[in-house]
Amino acid sequence: MTPAPCQFLPWDTDFFGVRIGRVIGNRLTPDRVRDIDAWSAAEHIACLYFLADRDDSTTTRLAENHGYRMVDLRLTLEHRLPSPPTPSDGKQKVPPYAVGRYLGWGGGDTLIRPVRPDDIPALEAIARVSYTDSRFYFDPCFPRERCDALYARWIRQSSERSGTPQTDAEMVWVADLNGLPQGYISGACHATMGSIGLVGVADSARGGGIGMALVQTALTWFADQGMSAVQVVTQGRNLGA
């Protein structure tokens, strides 16, 4: 049996209210295009995600000629983590990733700590306005209010899973100034590779080093979890990253 050329995405479909799928693989041929079109028609697909190989000119030409619209240039950034020191007893030890403080925005004493349930509304508010460079906002078929809600739900779900016994390999850290969340970072562990999910800083708190403090906290946590490297996916237009 020939494998399907695409994958149906139930979560995206339910969230955006239209049937959405993803093309499997990152290259196109004339035969693959026909198979993808046939699958999409049979599945009543309204939107297809396709992460294309930018180095393949045939893929680019076929995508342009068959109704695909470029909405993003995806960048994957990777940071290699140093190996933790090995003491004389042969057991590796890593500095703790417990809460820390730094003198930052507004001259205040900002606390970097694990997320708490009562942080979530403030984190959702930050998330709703922080990712307008993402591909969803550059696709006119997605309503802006649903794009806002997508990132609010993302940080809510990450926060609710953070540090629970079932998901101890996932954490959300919050930058707290005088009891008010001013930013956050989410991270998860996969085998030996860590991944940063979302980073957000309130508009009023940008430029004071909060983002860097959050990233450094996350990197220390990843090292403590035994990760050898950390990746984050962002957009080509996100110059701040």
Tab-separated table of C-alpha atoms in Angstrom:
chain	number	residue	atom	x	y	z
A	1	MET	CA	0.000	0.000	0.000
A	2	THR	CA	1.388	3.403	-1.002
A	3	PRO	CA	1.880	5.736	1.978
A	4	ALA	CA	-0.290	8.844	2.061
A	5	PRO	CA	1.541	11.952	0.810
A	6	CYS	CA	0.069	14.096	3.588
A	7	GLN	CA	-1.017	13.952	7.213
A	8	PHE	CA	-4.354	15.220	8.524
A	9	LEU	CA	-3.994	17.578	11.516
A	10	PRO	CA	-7.006	17.238	13.839
A	11	TRP	CA	-5.813	19.764	16.455
A	12	ASP	CA	-5.249	22.538	13.898
A	13	THR	CA	-8.525	21.630	12.195
A	14	ASP	CA	-10.501	21.921	15.418
A	15	PHE	CA	-8.778	25.154	16.433
A	16	PHE	CA	-9.093	27.062	13.157
A	17	GLY	CA	-12.382	25.520	12.056
A	18	VAL	CA	-11.209	24.333	8.610
A	19	ARG	CA	-9.717	21.011	7.562
A	20	ILE	CA	-5.915	21.282	7.661
A	21	GLY	CA	-3.185	18.869	6.607
A	22	ARG	CA	0.597	18.754	6.291
A	23	VAL	CA	2.638	17.571	3.314
A	24	ILE	CA	4.993	14.759	4.328
A	25	GLY	CA	8.541	15.449	3.172
A	26	ASN	CA	10.072	18.681	1.933
A	27	ARG	CA	10.401	18.157	-1.824
A	28	LEU	CA	7.926	18.072	-4.697
A	29	THR	CA	7.872	16.260	-8.025
A	30	PRO	CA	5.109	16.345	-10.659
A	31	ASP	CA	3.914	12.915	-9.500
A	32	ARG	CA	3.934	13.972	-5.841
A	33	VAL	CA	1.941	17.099	-6.655
A	34	ARG	CA	-0.742	14.977	-8.323
A	35	ASP	CA	-0.845	12.618	-5.335
A	36	ILE	CA	-1.064	15.535	-2.891
A	37	ASP	CA	-3.875	17.173	-4.858
A	38	ALA	CA	-5.793	13.891	-5.034
A	39	TRP	CA	-5.386	13.280	-1.294
A	40	SER	CA	-6.462	16.836	-0.481
A	41	ALA	CA	-9.590	16.528	-2.610
A	42	ALA	CA	-10.523	13.180	-1.061
A	43	GLU	CA	-9.994	14.543	2.469
A	44	HIS	CA	-11.741	17.885	1.740
A	45	ILE	CA	-8.649	19.794	2.847
A	46	ALA	CA	-8.902	23.597	2.943
A	47	CYS	CA	-5.293	24.328	3.989
A	48	LEU	CA	-2.009	22.454	3.575
A	49	TYR	CA	1.201	23.192	5.470
A	50	PHE	CA	4.366	22.534	3.468
A	51	LEU	CA	7.915	23.012	4.784
A	52	ALA	CA	9.861	23.201	1.517
A	53	ASP	CA	13.524	22.503	0.831
A	54	ARG	CA	14.801	25.934	-0.202
A	55	ASP	CA	17.743	24.385	-2.086
A	56	ASP	CA	15.568	22.449	-4.548
A	57	SER	CA	14.545	24.637	-7.491
A	58	THR	CA	12.063	22.068	-8.810
A	59	THR	CA	10.201	22.119	-5.502
A	60	THR	CA	10.076	25.922	-5.531
A	61	ARG	CA	8.758	26.064	-9.101
A	62	LEU	CA	6.134	23.371	-8.557
A	63	ALA	CA	4.949	24.967	-5.327
A	64	GLU	CA	4.577	28.362	-7.010
A	65	ASN	CA	2.708	26.833	-9.957
A	66	HIS	CA	0.263	24.844	-7.823
A	67	GLY	CA	-1.148	27.423	-5.459
A	68	TYR	CA	1.280	27.315	-2.545
A	69	ARG	CA	1.979	30.675	-0.896
A	70	MET	CA	5.233	31.402	0.935
A	71	VAL	CA	4.399	32.860	4.349
A	72	ASP	CA	7.579	32.212	6.314
A	73	LEU	CA	11.274	31.373	6.187
A	74	ARG	CA	11.915	28.888	8.965
A	75	LEU	CA	15.175	29.094	10.923
A	76	THR	CA	16.360	26.473	13.407
A	77	LEU	CA	18.980	27.823	15.812
A	78	GLU	CA	21.075	25.423	17.908
A	79	HIS	CA	23.228	26.005	20.970
A	80	ARG	CA	25.649	23.326	22.154
A	81	LEU	CA	25.725	22.898	25.913
A	82	PRO	CA	29.022	22.326	27.733
A	83	SER	CA	29.492	18.972	29.399
A	84	PRO	CA	28.987	19.257	33.155
A	85	PRO	CA	32.148	18.883	35.256
A	86	THR	CA	32.879	15.439	36.648
A	87	PRO	CA	34.128	15.481	40.264
A	88	SER	CA	36.571	13.001	41.743
A	89	ASP	CA	33.802	10.588	42.757
A	90	GLY	CA	32.906	10.158	39.088
A	91	LYS	CA	29.374	11.521	39.473
A	92	GLN	CA	28.424	14.441	37.309
A	93	LYS	CA	27.088	17.495	39.069
A	94	VAL	CA	25.449	20.517	37.495
A	95	PRO	CA	24.821	23.878	39.144
A	96	PRO	CA	21.208	24.081	40.328
A	97	TYR	CA	18.657	25.839	38.113
A	98	ALA	CA	16.700	27.140	41.098
A	99	VAL	CA	15.202	30.611	41.062
A	100	GLY	CA	17.624	33.452	40.544
A	101	ARG	CA	17.587	37.228	40.598
A	102	TYR	CA	19.093	39.873	38.405
A	103	LEU	CA	18.982	43.659	38.404
A	104	GLY	CA	17.040	44.452	35.271
A	105	TRP	CA	14.233	46.450	33.781
A	106	GLY	CA	13.379	49.660	35.593
A	107	GLY	CA	16.225	49.095	38.042
A	108	GLY	CA	14.046	46.590	39.851
A	109	ASP	CA	14.980	43.245	41.291
A	110	THR	CA	13.473	40.713	38.896
A	111	LEU	CA	12.911	37.122	39.974
A	112	ILE	CA	13.213	34.250	37.490
A	113	ARG	CA	11.089	31.406	38.859
A	114	PRO	CA	8.930	28.446	37.759
A	115	VAL	CA	5.447	29.283	36.526
A	116	ARG	CA	2.515	29.285	38.964
A	117	PRO	CA	-1.165	28.743	38.079
A	118	ASP	CA	-2.042	32.341	38.931
A	119	ASP	CA	0.515	33.571	36.348
A	120	ILE	CA	-1.389	32.129	33.407
A	121	PRO	CA	-3.778	35.037	32.619
A	122	ALA	CA	-0.846	37.480	32.505
A	123	LEU	CA	1.194	35.097	30.330
A	124	GLU	CA	-1.744	34.695	27.955
A	125	ALA	CA	-1.988	38.471	27.621
A	126	ILE	CA	1.704	38.675	26.697
A	127	ALA	CA	1.387	35.774	24.239
A	128	ARG	CA	-1.544	37.368	22.396
A	129	VAL	CA	0.629	40.254	21.187
A	130	SER	CA	4.118	38.722	20.956
A	131	TYR	CA	4.206	36.589	17.800
A	132	THR	CA	2.985	38.763	14.947
A	133	ASP	CA	6.099	37.763	12.953
A	134	SER	CA	4.944	34.136	12.818
A	135	ARG	CA	3.631	32.402	9.713
A	136	PHE	CA	0.039	32.335	10.893
A	137	TYR	CA	-0.182	36.138	10.895
A	138	PHE	CA	1.278	36.280	7.371
A	139	ASP	CA	-1.337	33.901	5.989
A	140	PRO	CA	-4.445	35.988	5.186
A	141	CYS	CA	-6.653	32.907	5.473
A	142	PHE	CA	-6.190	32.767	9.257
A	143	PRO	CA	-8.204	35.362	11.231
A	144	ARG	CA	-5.927	37.492	13.379
A	145	GLU	CA	-7.977	36.865	16.522
A	146	ARG	CA	-7.487	33.106	16.096
A	147	CYS	CA	-3.734	33.634	15.717
A	148	ASP	CA	-3.746	35.624	18.966
A	149	ALA	CA	-5.706	32.858	20.673
A	150	LEU	CA	-3.349	30.166	19.331
A	151	TYR	CA	-0.357	31.489	21.260
A	152	ALA	CA	-2.424	32.209	24.354
A	153	ARG	CA	-3.556	28.579	24.379
A	154	TRP	CA	-0.011	27.371	23.697
A	155	ILE	CA	1.474	29.092	26.752
A	156	ARG	CA	-1.519	28.072	28.891
A	157	GLN	CA	-1.107	24.397	28.005
A	158	SER	CA	2.669	24.525	28.491
A	159	SER	CA	2.193	26.197	31.876
A	160	GLU	CA	-0.364	23.633	32.987
A	161	ARG	CA	2.029	20.783	32.100
A	162	SER	CA	5.119	22.446	33.558
A	163	GLY	CA	6.898	20.426	36.219
A	164	THR	CA	4.115	17.887	36.742
A	165	PRO	CA	5.102	14.265	37.503
A	166	GLN	CA	3.881	13.200	34.057
A	167	THR	CA	5.819	15.945	32.263
A	168	ASP	CA	8.892	16.554	34.393
A	169	ALA	CA	10.857	17.085	31.169
A	170	GLU	CA	8.901	20.279	30.416
A	171	MET	CA	9.184	23.602	32.222
A	172	VAL	CA	7.985	27.193	31.993
A	173	TRP	CA	9.977	29.961	33.678
A	174	VAL	CA	8.573	33.394	34.511
A	175	ALA	CA	10.263	36.770	34.959
A	176	ASP	CA	8.564	38.283	38.012
A	177	LEU	CA	8.916	41.962	38.909
A	178	ASN	CA	7.229	42.903	42.186
A	179	GLY	CA	4.837	39.979	41.850
A	180	LEU	CA	3.841	40.756	38.246
A	181	PRO	CA	4.895	38.421	35.388
A	182	GLN	CA	6.829	40.380	32.761
A	183	GLY	CA	7.972	37.498	30.567
A	184	TYR	CA	8.300	33.738	30.179
A	185	ILE	CA	10.145	30.942	28.409
A	186	SER	CA	8.990	27.366	27.816
A	187	GLY	CA	11.227	24.372	27.222
A	188	ALA	CA	11.046	20.615	26.794
A	189	CYS	CA	13.528	17.721	26.666
A	190	HIS	CA	13.629	15.106	23.904
A	191	ALA	CA	16.263	12.380	24.390
A	192	THR	CA	19.482	14.451	24.442
A	193	MET	CA	18.080	17.518	22.652
A	194	GLY	CA	16.311	20.361	24.411
A	195	SER	CA	13.855	22.633	22.637
A	196	ILE	CA	12.657	26.121	23.465
A	197	GLY	CA	8.985	26.528	22.641
A	198	LEU	CA	7.947	30.114	23.341
A	199	VAL	CA	9.751	33.193	24.623
A	200	GLY	CA	7.715	36.278	25.423
A	201	VAL	CA	8.380	39.593	27.161
A	202	ALA	CA	5.795	42.264	27.914
A	203	ASP	CA	6.086	45.304	25.641
A	204	SER	CA	6.647	47.601	28.606
A	205	ALA	CA	9.543	45.466	29.893
A	206	ARG	CA	11.541	45.012	26.702
A	207	GLY	CA	15.104	46.217	26.448
A	208	GLY	CA	16.053	45.500	30.046
A	209	GLY	CA	17.630	42.064	29.708
A	210	ILE	CA	14.631	39.974	30.773
A	211	GLY	CA	14.714	37.849	27.621
A	212	MET	CA	18.402	37.044	28.073
A	213	ALA	CA	17.890	36.181	31.745
A	214	LEU	CA	15.080	33.797	30.814
A	215	VAL	CA	17.198	32.131	28.123
A	216	GLN	CA	20.142	31.679	30.489
A	217	THR	CA	17.853	30.126	33.106
A	218	ALA	CA	16.469	27.708	30.526
A	219	LEU	CA	19.943	26.742	29.285
A	220	THR	CA	21.044	25.927	32.824
A	221	TRP	CA	17.925	23.803	33.314
A	222	PHE	CA	18.552	21.949	30.044
A	223	ALA	CA	22.126	21.201	31.141
A	224	ASP	CA	20.811	19.891	34.455
A	225	GLN	CA	18.511	17.556	32.526
A	226	GLY	CA	21.515	16.108	30.664
A	227	MET	CA	20.807	17.718	27.286
A	228	SER	CA	23.754	18.067	24.913
A	229	ALA	CA	22.219	20.877	22.848
A	230	VAL	CA	19.178	23.136	22.635
A	231	GLN	CA	17.219	24.142	19.545
A	232	VAL	CA	14.711	26.890	18.900
A	233	VAL	CA	12.674	27.481	15.749
A	234	THR	CA	11.975	31.042	14.662
A	235	GLN	CA	11.142	33.108	11.592
A	236	GLY	CA	13.568	34.631	9.130
A	237	ARG	CA	11.911	38.007	9.694
A	238	ASN	CA	12.412	37.780	13.477
A	239	LEU	CA	15.577	39.868	13.598
A	240	GLY	CA	15.442	40.108	17.384
A	241	ALA	CA	16.060	36.368	17.754
